[in-house]
Short mmCIF file of C-alpha atoms and ligand atoms in Angstrom, two decimals:
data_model
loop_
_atom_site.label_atom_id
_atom_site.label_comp_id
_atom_site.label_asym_id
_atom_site.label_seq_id
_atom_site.Cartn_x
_atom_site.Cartn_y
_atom_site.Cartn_z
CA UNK A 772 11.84 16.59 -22.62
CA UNK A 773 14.25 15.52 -25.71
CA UNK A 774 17.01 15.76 -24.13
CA UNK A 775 17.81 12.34 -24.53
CA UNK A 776 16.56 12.21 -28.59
CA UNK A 777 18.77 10.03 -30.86
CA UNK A 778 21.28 9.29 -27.62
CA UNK A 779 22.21 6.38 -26.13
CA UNK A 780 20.21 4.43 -23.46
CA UNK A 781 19.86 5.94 -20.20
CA UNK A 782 18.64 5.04 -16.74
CA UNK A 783 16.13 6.55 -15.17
CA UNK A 784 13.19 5.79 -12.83
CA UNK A 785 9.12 4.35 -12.84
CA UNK A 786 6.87 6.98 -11.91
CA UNK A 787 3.73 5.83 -12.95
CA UNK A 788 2.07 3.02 -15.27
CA UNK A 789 1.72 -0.98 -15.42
CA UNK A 790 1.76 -3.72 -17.41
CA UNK A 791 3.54 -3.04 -20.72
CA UNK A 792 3.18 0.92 -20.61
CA UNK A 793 5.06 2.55 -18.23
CA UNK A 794 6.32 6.57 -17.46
CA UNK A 795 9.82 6.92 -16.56
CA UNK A 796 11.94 10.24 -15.01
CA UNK A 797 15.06 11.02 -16.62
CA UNK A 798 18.11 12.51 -14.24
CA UNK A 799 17.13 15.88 -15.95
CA UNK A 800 13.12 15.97 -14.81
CA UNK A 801 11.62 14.87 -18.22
CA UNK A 802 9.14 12.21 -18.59
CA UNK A 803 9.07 9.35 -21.03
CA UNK A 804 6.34 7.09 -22.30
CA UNK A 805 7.56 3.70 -22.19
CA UNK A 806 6.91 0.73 -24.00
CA UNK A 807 8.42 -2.56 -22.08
CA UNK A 808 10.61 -4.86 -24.58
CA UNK A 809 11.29 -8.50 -25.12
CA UNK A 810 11.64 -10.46 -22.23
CA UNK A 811 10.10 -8.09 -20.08
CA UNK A 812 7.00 -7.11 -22.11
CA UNK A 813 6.37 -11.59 -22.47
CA UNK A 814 6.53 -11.48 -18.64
CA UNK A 815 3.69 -8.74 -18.48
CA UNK A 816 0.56 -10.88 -17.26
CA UNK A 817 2.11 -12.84 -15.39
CA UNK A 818 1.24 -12.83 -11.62
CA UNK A 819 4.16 -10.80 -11.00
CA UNK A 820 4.87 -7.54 -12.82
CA UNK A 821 8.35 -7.15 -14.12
CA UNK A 822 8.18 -3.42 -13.75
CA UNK A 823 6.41 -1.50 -11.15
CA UNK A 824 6.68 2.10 -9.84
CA UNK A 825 9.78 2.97 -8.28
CA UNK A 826 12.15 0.31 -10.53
CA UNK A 827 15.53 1.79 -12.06
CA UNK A 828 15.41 0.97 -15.80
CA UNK A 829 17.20 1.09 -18.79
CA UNK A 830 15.24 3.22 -21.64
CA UNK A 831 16.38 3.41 -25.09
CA UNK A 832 14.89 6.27 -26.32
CA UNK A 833 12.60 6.18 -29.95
CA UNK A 834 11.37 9.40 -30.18
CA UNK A 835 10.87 12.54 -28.60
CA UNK A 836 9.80 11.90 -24.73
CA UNK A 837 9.60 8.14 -25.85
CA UNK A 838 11.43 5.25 -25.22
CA UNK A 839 11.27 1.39 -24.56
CA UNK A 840 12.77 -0.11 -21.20
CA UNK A 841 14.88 -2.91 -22.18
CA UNK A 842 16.49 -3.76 -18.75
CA UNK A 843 14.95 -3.49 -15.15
CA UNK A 844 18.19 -2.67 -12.35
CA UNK A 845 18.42 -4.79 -9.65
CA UNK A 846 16.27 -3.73 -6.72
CA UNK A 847 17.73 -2.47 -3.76
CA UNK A 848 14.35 -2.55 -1.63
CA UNK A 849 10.35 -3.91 -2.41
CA UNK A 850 7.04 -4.26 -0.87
CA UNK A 851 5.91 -7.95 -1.89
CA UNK A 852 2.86 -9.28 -1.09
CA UNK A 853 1.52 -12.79 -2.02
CA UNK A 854 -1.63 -13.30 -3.81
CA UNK A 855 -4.71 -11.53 -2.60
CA UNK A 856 -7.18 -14.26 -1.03
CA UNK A 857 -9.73 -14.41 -3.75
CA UNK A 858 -7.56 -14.81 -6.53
CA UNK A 859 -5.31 -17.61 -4.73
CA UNK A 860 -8.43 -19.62 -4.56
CA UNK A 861 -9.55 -18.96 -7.55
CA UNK A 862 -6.15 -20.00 -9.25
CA UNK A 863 -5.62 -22.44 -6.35
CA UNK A 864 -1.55 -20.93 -6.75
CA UNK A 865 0.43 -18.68 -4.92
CA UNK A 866 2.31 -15.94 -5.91
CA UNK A 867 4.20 -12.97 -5.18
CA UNK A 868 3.26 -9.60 -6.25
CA UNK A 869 6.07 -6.92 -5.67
CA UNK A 870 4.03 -3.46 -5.59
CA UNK A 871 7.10 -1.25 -5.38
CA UNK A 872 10.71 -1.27 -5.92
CA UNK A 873 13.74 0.44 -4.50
CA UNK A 874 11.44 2.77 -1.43
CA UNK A 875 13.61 4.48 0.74
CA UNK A 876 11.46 4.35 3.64
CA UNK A 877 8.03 2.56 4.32
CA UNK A 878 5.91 4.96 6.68
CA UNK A 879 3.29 2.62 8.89
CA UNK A 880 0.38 4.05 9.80
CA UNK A 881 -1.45 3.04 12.90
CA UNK A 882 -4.11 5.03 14.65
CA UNK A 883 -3.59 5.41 18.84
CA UNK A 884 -3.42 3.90 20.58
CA UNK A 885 -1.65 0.83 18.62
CA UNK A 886 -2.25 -2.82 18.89
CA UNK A 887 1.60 -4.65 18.84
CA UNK A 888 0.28 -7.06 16.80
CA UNK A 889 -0.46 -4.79 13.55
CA UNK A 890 2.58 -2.67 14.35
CA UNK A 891 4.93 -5.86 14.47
CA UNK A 892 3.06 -7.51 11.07
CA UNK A 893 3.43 -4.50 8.98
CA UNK A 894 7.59 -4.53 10.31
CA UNK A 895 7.75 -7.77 9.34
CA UNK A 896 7.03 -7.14 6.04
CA UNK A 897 8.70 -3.48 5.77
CA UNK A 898 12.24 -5.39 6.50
CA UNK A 899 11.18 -8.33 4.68
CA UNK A 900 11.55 -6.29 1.80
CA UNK A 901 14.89 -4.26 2.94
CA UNK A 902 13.14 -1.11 3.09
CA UNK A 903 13.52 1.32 5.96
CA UNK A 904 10.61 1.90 8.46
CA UNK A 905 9.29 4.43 10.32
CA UNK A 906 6.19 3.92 12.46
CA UNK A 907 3.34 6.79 12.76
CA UNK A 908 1.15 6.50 15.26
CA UNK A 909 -1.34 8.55 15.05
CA UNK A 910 -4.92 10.15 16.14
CA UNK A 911 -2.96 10.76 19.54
CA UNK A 912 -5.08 13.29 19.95
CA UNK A 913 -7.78 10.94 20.63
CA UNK A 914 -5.86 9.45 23.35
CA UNK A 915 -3.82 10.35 26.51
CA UNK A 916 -0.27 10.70 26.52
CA UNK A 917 0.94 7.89 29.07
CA UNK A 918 -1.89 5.19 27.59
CA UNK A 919 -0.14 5.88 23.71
CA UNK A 920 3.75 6.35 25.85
CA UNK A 921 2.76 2.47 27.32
CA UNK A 922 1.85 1.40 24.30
CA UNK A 923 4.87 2.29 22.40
CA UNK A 924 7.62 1.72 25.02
CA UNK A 925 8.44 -1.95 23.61
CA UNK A 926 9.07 -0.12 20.07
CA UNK A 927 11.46 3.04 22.06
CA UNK A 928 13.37 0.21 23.56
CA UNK A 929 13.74 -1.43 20.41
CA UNK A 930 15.03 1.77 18.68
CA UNK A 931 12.37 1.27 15.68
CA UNK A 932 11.94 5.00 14.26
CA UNK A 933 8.37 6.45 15.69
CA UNK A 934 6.81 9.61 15.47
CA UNK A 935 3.35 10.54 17.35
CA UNK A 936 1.38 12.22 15.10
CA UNK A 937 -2.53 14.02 14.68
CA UNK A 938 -3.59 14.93 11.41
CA UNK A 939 -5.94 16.72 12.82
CA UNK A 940 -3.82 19.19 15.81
CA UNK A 941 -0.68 19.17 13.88
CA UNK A 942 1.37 16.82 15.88
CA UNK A 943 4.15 15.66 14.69
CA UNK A 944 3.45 16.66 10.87
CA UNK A 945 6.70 18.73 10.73
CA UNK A 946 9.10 15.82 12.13
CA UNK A 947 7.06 13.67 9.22
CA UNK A 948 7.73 15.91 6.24
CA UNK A 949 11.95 16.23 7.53
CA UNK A 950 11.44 12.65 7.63
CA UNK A 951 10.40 12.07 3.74
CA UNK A 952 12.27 14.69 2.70
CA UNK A 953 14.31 14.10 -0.82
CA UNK A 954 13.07 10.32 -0.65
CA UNK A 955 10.67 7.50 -2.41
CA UNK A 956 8.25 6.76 0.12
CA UNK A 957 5.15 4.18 0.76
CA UNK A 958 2.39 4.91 3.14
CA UNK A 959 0.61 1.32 4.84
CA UNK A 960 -1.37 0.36 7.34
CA UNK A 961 -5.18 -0.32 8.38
CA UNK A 962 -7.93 1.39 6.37
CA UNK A 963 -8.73 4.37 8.63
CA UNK A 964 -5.37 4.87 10.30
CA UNK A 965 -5.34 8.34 9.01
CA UNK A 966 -2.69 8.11 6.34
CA UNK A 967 -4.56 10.66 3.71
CA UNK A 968 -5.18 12.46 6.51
CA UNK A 969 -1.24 13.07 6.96
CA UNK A 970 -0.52 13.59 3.44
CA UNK A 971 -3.29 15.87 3.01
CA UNK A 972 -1.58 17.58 6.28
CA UNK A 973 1.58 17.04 4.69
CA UNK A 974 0.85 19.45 1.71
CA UNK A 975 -3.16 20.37 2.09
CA UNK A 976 -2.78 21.49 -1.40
CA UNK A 977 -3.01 17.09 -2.24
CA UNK A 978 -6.62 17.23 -0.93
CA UNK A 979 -7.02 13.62 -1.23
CA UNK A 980 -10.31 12.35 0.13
CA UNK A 981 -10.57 11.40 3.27
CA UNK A 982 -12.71 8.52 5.04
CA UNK A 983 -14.11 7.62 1.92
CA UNK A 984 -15.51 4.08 2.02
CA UNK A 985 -16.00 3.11 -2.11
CA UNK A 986 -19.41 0.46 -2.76
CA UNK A 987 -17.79 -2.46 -1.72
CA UNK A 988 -15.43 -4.11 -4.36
CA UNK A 989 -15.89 -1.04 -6.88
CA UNK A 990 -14.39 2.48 -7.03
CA UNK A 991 -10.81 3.95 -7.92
CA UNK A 992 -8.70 1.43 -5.18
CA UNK A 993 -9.63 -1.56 -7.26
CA UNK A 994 -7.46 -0.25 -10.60
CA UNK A 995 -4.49 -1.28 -11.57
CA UNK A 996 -3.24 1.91 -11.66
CA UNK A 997 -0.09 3.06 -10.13
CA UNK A 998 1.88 6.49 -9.49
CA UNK A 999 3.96 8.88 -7.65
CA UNK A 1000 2.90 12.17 -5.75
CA UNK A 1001 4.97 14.83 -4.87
CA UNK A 1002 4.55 15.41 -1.05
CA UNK A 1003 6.42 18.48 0.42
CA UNK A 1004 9.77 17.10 -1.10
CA UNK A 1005 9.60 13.68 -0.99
CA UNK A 1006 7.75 11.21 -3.18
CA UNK A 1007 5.24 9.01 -2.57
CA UNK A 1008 4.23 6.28 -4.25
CA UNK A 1009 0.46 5.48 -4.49
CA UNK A 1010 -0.65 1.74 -5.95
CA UNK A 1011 -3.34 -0.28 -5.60
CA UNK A 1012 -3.12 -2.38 -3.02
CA UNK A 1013 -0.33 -1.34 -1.40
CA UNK A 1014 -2.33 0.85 1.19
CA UNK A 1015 -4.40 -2.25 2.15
CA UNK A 1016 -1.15 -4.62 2.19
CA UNK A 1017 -0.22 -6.30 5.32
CA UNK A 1018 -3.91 -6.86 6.01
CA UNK A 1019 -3.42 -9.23 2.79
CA UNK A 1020 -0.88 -11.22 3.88
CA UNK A 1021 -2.87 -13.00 6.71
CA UNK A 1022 -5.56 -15.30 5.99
CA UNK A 1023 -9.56 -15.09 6.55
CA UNK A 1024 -10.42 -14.89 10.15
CA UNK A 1025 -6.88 -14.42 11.04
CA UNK A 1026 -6.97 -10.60 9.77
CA UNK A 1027 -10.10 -9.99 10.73
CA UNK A 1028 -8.84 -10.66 14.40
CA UNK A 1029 -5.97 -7.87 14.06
CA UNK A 1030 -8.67 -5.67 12.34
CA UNK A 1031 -12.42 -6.40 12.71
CA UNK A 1032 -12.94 -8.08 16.31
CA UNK A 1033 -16.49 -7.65 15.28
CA UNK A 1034 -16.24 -9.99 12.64
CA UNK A 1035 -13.01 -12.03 13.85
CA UNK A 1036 -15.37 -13.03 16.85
CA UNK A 1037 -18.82 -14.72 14.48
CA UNK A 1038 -16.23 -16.48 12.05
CA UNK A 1039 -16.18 -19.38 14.49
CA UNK A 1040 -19.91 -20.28 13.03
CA UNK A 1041 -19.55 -20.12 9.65
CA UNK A 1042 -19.82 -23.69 7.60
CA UNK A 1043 -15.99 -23.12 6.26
CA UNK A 1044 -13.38 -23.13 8.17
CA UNK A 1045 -11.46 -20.50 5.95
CA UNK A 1046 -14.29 -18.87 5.30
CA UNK A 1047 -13.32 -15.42 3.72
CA UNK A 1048 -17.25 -13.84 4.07
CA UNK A 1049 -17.42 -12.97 1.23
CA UNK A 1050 -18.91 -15.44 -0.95
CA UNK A 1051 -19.01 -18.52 0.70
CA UNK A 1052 -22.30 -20.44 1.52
CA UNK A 1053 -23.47 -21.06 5.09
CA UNK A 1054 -21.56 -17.94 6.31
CA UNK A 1055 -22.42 -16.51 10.20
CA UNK A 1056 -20.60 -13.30 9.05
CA UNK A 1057 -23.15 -12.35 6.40
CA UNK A 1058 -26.13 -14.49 8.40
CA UNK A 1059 -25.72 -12.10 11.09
CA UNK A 1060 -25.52 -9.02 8.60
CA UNK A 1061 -28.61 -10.23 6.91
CA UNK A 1062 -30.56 -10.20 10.18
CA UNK A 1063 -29.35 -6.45 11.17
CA UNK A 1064 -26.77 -7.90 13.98
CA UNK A 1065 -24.01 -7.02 12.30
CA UNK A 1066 -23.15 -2.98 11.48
CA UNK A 1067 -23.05 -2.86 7.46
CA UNK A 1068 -20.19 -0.29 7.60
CA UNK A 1069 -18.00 -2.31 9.70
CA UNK A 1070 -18.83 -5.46 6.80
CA UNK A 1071 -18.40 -3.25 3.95
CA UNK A 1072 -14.81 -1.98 5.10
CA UNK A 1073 -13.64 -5.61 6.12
CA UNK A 1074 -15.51 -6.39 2.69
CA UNK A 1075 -13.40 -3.82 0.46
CA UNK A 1076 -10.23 -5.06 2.07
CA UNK A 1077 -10.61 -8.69 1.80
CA UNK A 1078 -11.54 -8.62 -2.24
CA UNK A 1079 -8.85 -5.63 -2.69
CA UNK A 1080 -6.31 -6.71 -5.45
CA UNK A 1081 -8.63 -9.03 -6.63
CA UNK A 1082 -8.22 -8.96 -10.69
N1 GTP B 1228 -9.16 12.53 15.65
C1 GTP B 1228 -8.42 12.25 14.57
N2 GTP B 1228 -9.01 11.72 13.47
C2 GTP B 1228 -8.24 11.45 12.40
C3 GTP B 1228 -6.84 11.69 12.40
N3 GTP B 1228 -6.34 11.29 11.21
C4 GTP B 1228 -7.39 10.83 10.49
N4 GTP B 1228 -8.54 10.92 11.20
C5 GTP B 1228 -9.88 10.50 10.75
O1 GTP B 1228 -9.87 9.09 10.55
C6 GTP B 1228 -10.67 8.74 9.42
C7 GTP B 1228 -9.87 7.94 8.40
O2 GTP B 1228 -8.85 8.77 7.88
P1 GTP B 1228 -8.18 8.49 6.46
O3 GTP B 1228 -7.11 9.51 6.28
O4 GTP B 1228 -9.20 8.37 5.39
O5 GTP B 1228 -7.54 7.06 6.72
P2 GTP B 1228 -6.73 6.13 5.68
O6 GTP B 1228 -5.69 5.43 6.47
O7 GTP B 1228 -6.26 6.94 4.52
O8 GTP B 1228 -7.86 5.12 5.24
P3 GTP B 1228 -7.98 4.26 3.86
O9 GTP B 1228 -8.09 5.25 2.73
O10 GTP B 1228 -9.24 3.47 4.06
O11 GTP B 1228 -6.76 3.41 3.78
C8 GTP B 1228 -11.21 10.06 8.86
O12 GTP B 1228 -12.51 10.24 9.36
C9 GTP B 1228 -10.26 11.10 9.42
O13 GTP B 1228 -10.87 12.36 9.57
C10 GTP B 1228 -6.25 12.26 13.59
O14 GTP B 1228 -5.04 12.49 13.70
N5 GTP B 1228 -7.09 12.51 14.63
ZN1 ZN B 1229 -17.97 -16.55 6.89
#
């Protein structure tokens, strides 16, 4: 835990923590409480973060099993996504928001059998950030072999890495774990694609709850808290945010298309034309959820989503 005491600065990497108080791994397994410094702790606030989870500092060590980061290494990979929807508005800027650094692969999560479109926008932004990708699609339990083969043929041709998988049976969960083995991993894709569902099958003893749809805009996804789990032997990197991210990075009625048909297909009557549905007056999402026409659960999941990240 000392091991570094009274030495001189070493590198070592984010495994947990924002804004100016961060933990960071040493080479030998010990953990340090961080404090960020200078430049770095001024930029803290700021829309971006100049540290998150997964970032290679430098940490000059003041104590026993605590240090301050003075320098951030340059990133080899990132997931970035621009400002949530709510808060662009509300700031009427744009921004980035990088929500990890340096991943070594970005697992996509899409339930069977998979709609291109999702598939190809969460790519986009896996090799947008120079991070590898490897697509899960999963639940193929729930569907038949040649409809999920069809499906996925564009994607074989293409050589993009793809594993079938069910949570649930087993399928696939062994390629998965040889997959993240000995690496820093993210988990994306739509809410309900089953991604605890695979870590959980991953290593049952993570027992992270499954299916659980919070009261809309509250509950533990709206923190700012970030952190790494151990999963069989690879790390995974849990932040808020990051789960719900591609569905971020399209606009209003546009993601609700890819995601909530239901929804995607009343937007054309509300009063805005970039109406988000979620506060906005004259809106046919929440007229026809007010009259009983619209199923609550499918508006409080497409609800959670859209105000996710929101600060
Ligand atoms: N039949 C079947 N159901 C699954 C499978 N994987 C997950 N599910 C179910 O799908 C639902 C959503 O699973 P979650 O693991 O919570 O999905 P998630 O992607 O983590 O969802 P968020 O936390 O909202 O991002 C749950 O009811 C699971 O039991 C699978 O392989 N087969
Ligand atoms: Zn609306």
């Amino acid at each position: 835990m000392d091991s570094h005491y009274n030495l001189e600065p070493f590198v070592g990497m984010v495994i947990r923590g924002s804004g100016a108080l961060v933990t960071v791994h040493d080479a030998a397994g010990g953990e340090w409480r961080c404090v960020l410094r200078g430049r770095l702790r001024r930029m803290v606030g700021n829309a971006t973060s100049p540290v998150v989870v997964g970032d290679r500092v430098e940490v000059r060590p003041v104590g026993p099993g605590e240090g301050a980061v003075e320098k951030v290494l340059p990133r080899r990979s990132h997931l970035t996504r621009r400002q949530p929807l709510g808060s662009r508005r509300d700031t009427g800027q744009r921004g980035e928001q990088v929500l990890a650094a340096n991943l070594d692969l970005a697992v996509t999560v899409v339930a069977a059998p998979p709609r291109p479109t999702v598939i190809d926008r969460y790519l986009a932004l896996v090799r947008a950030g120079g991070c590898a990708a490897l697509v899960c699609v999963n639940k193929v339990d729930l569907v038949d072999r040649d409809t999920v083969e069809h499906a996925v043929a564009p994607y074989r041709l293409a050589e993009v890495p793809l594993l079938l998988t069910s949570a649930l049976r087993g399928d696939g969960v062994d390629d998965l774990r040889r997959q993240i083995g000995g690496k820093l991993v993210a988990f994306i894709g739509p809410s309900g694609a089953g991604k605890s569902s695979l870590l959980n099958a991953l290593d049952p003893a993570l027992n992270l709850r499954v299916g659980a749809l919070n009261v809309a805009g509250k509950g533990a996804h709206t923190t700012t808290w970030a952190a790494t789990y151990r999963v069989a032997d690879g790390l995974v990197v849990d932040t808020p945010g990051l789960r719900e991210i591609g569905f971020l990075e399209n606009e209003g009625a546009d993601a609700a298309g890819d995601l909530f048909p239901e929804i995607a297909a009343l937007a054309g009557g509300c009063h805005f034309r970039d109406c988000t549905h979620t506060h906005e007056p004259r809106c046919a999402v929440k007229a026809m959820l007010e009259a009983g026409e619209l199923d609550e659960e499918v508006y409080r999941r497409y609800y959670r989503l859209a105000r996710s990240g929101r600060h």
